[in-house]
XYZ file of C-alpha atoms in Angstrom:
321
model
C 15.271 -67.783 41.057
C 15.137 -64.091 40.130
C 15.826 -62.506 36.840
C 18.964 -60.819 38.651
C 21.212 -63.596 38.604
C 20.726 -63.822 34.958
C 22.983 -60.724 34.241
C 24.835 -59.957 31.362
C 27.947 -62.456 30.289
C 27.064 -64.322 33.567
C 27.144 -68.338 33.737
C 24.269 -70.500 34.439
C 24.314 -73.368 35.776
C 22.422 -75.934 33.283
C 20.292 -77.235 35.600
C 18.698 -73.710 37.197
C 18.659 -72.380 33.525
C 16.137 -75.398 32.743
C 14.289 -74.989 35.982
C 13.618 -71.399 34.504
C 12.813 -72.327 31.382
C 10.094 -74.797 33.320
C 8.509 -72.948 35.798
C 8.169 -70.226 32.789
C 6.553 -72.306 30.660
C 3.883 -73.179 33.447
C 3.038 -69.287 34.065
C 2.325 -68.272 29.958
C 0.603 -69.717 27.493
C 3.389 -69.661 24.459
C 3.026 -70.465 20.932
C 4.509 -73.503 20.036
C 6.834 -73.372 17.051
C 8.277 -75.734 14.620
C 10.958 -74.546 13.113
C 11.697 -76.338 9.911
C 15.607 -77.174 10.597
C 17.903 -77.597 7.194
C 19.940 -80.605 6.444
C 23.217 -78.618 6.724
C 22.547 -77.135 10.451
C 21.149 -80.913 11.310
C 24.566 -82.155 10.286
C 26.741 -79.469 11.860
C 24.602 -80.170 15.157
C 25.758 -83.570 14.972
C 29.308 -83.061 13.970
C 29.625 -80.765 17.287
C 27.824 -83.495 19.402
C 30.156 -86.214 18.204
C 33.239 -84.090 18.749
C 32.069 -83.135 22.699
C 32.745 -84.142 25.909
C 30.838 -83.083 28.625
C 32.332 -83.646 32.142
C 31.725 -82.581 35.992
C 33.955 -82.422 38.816
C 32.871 -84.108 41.972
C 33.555 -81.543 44.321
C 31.757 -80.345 47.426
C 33.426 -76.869 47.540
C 34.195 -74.351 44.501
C 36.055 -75.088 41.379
C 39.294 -72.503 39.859
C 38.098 -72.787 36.470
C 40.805 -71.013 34.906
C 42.818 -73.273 37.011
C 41.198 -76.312 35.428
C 41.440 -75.110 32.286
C 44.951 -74.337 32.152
C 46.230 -77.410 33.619
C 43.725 -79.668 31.721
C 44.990 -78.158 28.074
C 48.757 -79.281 29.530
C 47.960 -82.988 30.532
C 45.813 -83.609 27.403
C 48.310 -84.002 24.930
C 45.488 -84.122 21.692
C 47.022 -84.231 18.103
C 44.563 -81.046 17.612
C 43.710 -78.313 19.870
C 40.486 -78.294 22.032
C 38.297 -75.602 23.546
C 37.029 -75.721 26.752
C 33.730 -74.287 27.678
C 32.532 -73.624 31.162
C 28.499 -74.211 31.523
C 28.970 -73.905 35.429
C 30.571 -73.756 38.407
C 31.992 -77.406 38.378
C 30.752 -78.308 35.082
C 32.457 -78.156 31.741
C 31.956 -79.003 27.617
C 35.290 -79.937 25.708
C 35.008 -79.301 22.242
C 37.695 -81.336 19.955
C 38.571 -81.187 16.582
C 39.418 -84.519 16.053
C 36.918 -87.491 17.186
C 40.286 -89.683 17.498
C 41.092 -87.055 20.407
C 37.861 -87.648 22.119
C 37.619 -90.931 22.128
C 41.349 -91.273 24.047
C 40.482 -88.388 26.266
C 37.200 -90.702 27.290
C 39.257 -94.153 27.122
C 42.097 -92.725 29.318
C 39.982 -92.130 32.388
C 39.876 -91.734 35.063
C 40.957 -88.197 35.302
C 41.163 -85.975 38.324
C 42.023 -82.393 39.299
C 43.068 -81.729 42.907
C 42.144 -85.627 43.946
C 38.581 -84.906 42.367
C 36.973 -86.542 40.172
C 36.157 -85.357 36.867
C 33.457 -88.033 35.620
C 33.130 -87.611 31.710
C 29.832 -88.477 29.283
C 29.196 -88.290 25.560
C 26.215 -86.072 24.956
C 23.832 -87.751 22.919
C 20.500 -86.642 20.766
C 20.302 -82.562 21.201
C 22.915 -82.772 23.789
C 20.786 -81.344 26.647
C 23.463 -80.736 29.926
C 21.069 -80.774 32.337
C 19.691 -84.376 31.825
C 23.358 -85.862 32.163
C 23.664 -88.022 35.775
C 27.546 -88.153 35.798
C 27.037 -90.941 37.753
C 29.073 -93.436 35.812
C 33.408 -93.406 35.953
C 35.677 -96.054 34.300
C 38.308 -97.602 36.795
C 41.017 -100.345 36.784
C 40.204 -102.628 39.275
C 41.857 -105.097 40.540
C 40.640 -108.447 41.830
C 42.853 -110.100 44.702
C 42.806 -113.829 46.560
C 41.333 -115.270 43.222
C 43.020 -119.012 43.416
C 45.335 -119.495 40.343
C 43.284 -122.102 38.947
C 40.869 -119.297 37.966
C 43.083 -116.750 36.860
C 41.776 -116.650 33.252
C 40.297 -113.522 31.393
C 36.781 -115.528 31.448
C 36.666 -115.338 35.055
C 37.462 -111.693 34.882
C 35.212 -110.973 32.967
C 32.657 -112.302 35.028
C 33.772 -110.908 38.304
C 34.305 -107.613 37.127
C 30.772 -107.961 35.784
C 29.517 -108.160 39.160
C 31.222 -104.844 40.063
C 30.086 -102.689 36.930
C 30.376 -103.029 33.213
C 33.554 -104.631 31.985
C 35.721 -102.922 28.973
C 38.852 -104.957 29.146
C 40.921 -107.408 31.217
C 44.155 -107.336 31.226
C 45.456 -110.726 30.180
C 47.950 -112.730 27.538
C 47.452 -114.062 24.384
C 46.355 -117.288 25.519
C 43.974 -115.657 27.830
C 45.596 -116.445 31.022
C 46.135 -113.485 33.673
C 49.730 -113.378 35.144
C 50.724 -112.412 38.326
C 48.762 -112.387 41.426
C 45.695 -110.726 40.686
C 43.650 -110.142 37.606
C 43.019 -106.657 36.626
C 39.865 -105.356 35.174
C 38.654 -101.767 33.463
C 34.976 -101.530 34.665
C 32.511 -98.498 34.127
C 30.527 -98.417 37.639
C 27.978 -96.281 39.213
C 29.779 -93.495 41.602
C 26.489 -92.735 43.065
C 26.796 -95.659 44.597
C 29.536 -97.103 47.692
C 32.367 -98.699 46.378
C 31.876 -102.302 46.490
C 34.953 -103.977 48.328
C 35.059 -107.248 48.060
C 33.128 -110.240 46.100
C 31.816 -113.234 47.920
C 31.486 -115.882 45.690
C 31.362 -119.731 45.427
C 34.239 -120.870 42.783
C 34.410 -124.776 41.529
C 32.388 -128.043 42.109
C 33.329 -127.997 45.642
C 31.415 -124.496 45.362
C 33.865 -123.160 48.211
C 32.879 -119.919 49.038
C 35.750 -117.416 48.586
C 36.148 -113.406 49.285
C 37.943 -111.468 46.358
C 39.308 -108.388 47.501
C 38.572 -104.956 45.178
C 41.518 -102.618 45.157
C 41.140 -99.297 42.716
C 43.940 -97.736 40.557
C 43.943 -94.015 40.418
C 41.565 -93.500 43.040
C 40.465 -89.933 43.693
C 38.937 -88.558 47.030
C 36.877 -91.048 48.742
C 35.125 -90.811 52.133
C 36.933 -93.912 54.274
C 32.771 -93.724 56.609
C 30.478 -93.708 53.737
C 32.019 -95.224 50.548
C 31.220 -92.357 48.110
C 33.781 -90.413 45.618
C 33.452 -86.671 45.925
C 33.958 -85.854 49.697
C 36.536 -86.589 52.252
C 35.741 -88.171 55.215
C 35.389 -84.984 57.731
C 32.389 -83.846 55.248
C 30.760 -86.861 55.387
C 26.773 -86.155 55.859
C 26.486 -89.255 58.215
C 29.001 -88.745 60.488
C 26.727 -86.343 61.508
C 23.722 -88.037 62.889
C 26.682 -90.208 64.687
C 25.925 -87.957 67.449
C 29.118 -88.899 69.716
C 29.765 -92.946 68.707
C 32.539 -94.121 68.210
C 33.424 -93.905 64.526
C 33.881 -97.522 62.767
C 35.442 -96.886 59.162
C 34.304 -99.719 56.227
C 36.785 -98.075 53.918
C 40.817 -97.412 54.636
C 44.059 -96.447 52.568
C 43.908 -100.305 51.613
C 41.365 -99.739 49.289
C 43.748 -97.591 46.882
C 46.421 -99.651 45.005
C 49.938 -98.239 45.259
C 50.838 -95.809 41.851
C 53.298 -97.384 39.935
C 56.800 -94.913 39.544
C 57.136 -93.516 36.811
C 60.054 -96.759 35.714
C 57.395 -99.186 36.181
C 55.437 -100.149 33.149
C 51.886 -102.429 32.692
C 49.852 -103.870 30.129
C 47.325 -100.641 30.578
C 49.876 -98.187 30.374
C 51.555 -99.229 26.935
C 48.115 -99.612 25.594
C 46.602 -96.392 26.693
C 49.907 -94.230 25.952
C 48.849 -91.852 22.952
C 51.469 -91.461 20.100
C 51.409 -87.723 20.768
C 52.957 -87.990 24.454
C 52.554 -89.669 27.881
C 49.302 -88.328 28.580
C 47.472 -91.989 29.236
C 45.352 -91.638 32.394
C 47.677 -89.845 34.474
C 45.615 -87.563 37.057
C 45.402 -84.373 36.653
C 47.544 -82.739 39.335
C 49.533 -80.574 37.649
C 52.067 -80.698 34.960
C 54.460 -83.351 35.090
C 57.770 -82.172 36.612
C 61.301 -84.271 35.873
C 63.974 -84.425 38.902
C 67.310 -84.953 38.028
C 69.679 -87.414 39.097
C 72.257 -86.478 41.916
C 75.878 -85.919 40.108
C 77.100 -88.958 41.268
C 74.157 -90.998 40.723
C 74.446 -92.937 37.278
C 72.124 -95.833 37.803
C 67.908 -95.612 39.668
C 66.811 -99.531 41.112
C 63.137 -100.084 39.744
C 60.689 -100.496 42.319
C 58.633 -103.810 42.609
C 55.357 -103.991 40.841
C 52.669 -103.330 43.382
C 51.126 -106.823 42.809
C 54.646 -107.547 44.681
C 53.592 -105.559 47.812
C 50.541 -106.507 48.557
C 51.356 -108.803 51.649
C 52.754 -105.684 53.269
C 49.450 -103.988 53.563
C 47.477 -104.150 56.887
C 44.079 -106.493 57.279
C 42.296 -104.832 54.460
C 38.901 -105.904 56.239
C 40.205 -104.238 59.830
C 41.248 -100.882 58.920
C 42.262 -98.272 61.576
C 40.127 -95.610 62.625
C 43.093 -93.029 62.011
C-alpha cells in the first residue's frame, strides 16, 4: 500500500489501515507513549461502545452505500435517531442513542440488503474494527420429521444446540412445541456450510432418525458450496469442476416459504417493536401497501408454511436447475 490511497476525506478500509499501521511500526523505532486517559473520556469511550453496532455485508461485488444508508434508516424504525458511519466499502458502524434501540436492531436479525447479508457484532474493549470475524448470524431454524413424542422445547434446545448456539425456541407455556416442526433461533458460524439435516438416535430403541434444517429469512446462498455471501455462478469450486457434471447439496428446499404479510407467529409478535413493524423484516426496500380491487371486500389467509411442507420436492434430491 502506498501513501496515495490515503488522500484527503478518503475511506479506509479497517483492515489495510491496520496493515499500515503494522508494517510502519516494523520500519521505525517509535517512542512508546502512555497517555494518562481521564475518567470522563474512559466513560464516554464506553458509553459510545455500548451504544454501537458494527456490521458487514456479505457481498462479493460493491456496496451503494448511500443506498444502504437510506433504506436502512427507513426499515429501522428506532424510538431515537441513529447515525450511520461508513468505515469501508461493505462495512459499516451504527451509532444509537438509545441502548434499547440496539439491542432490538441486534435481536431482530437477520437483516439483509439486496438478498445479502448484513452480519452484525457488538464491539467490545477499545472497539478495534479490524479484529471483528463477522462470522457469526442469528437465524430461525426450523427442525422437521422430529416424531411428536419429542416435540418439547428440551429437545429443541438440544438439537438446535447441535446446529449453533440456541437463544430461544419457540414453544407454549407448558413447554410443548405445536405444529409440525419445532422452531429454533440459533447464532451459527456463516463461515461455515449450512448444516442440513441432523442424524440422530432418539429413544431407548435409539432409532436413528434424520431431522431436516429449513432457514427463515434466508439471504443469498450458493445451492454447490453451502456458504452465504455468493450465488451459485460465483462459486470458487465450480471452478476446478473442470467440465463434470454439476451435483448441487443445497436447493430452494432449504429456504422456508415467507409468511404473507396476514400470517402471524410466535416470533413475529415477540420481535415486533412498539414503534412499528420493523421486526426482522429484510431489508429490501421500504415496505409498499397494495390496495384491494374495488370490488374486493374480503383477502383468504394463506396456510402457515408448516402446512405446505409436503408439497415441496425430495429435499435430499434437489434438481440441478
Amino acid at each position: 500500500m502506498t501513501f496515495s490511497r490515503l488522500g484527503f476525506g478518503e475511506s479506509v478500509d479497517p483492515e489495510e489501515l491496520s496493515s499500515l499501521c503494522s508494517s510502519l511500526a516494523l520500519e521505525e523505532e517509535e517512542e512508546i507513549l502512555v497517555p494518562d486517559l481521564e475518567t470522563g473520556l474512559q466513560a464516554q469511550g464506553e458509553r459510545s461502545i455500548d451504544r454501537s453496532l458494527v456490521g458487514c455485508v456479505l457481498s462479493t461485488g460493491p456496496i451503494a452505500r448511500d443506498a444502504f444508508i437510506h433504506m436502512i434508516k427507513g426499515v429501522w424504525k428506532t424510538k431515537e435517531r441513529f447515525e450511520v458511519e461508513a468505515i469501508g466499502s461493505k462495512k459499516f458502524v451504527f451509532h444509537f442513542l438509545l441502548i434499547t434501540d440496539r439491542r432490538r436492531v441486534f435481536s431482530g436479525g437477520p437483516w439483509c440488503f439486496k438478498n445479502k447479508l448484513l452480519v452484525l457484532e457488538e464491539p467490545t474493549g477499545v472497539g478495534d474494527y479490524s479484529k471483528m470475524s463477522f462470522s457469526k448470524a442469528p437465524f430461525w431454524i426450523q427442525l422437521h420429521n422430529i416424531p411428536v413424542f419429542y416435540m418439547s422445547k428440551t429437545v429443541g434446545s438440544i438439537l438446535g444446540n447441535m446446529v449453533g448456539l440456541v437463544q430461544e425456541v419457540e414453544c407454549n407455556q407448558d413447554g410443548l412445541c405445536l405444529g409440525t416442526f419445532i422452531r429454533v433461533c440459533t447464532i451459527i458460524d456463516i463461515s461455515k456450510p449450512l448444516k442440513r439435516i441432523l442424524n440422530v438416535r432418539l429413544g431407548t430403541g435409539k432409532e436413528l432418525v434424520t431431522i431436516l434444517l429449513i432457514y427463515e429469512h434466508l439471504p443469498e446462498l450458493c445451492f454447490h458450496c453451502g456458504l452465504l455471501g455468493h450465488p451459485l455462478k460465483e462459486c470458487p469450486e465450480i471452478g476446478a469442476l473442470q467440465g463434470d457434471i454439476l451435483k448441487l447439496k443445497y436447493g430452494a428446499w432449504i429456504k422456508a416459504p415467507t409468511p404473507s404479510s396476514g400470517e402471524s407467529t410466535l416470533q413475529n409478535k415477540r420481535r415486533r417493536p412498539s414503534s412499528g413493524p420493523v421486526s426482522h423484516a429484510p431489508l429490501h426496500g421500504n415496505p409498499t401497501t397494495t390496495k384491494p380491487h374495488a370490488s374486493t371486500t374480503k383477502t383468504r389467509q394463506k396456510p402457515h408454511p408448516n402446512r405446505r411442507l409436503n408439497e415441496r420436492p425430495n429435499p435430499l434430491h434437489p434438481s440441478p436447475s
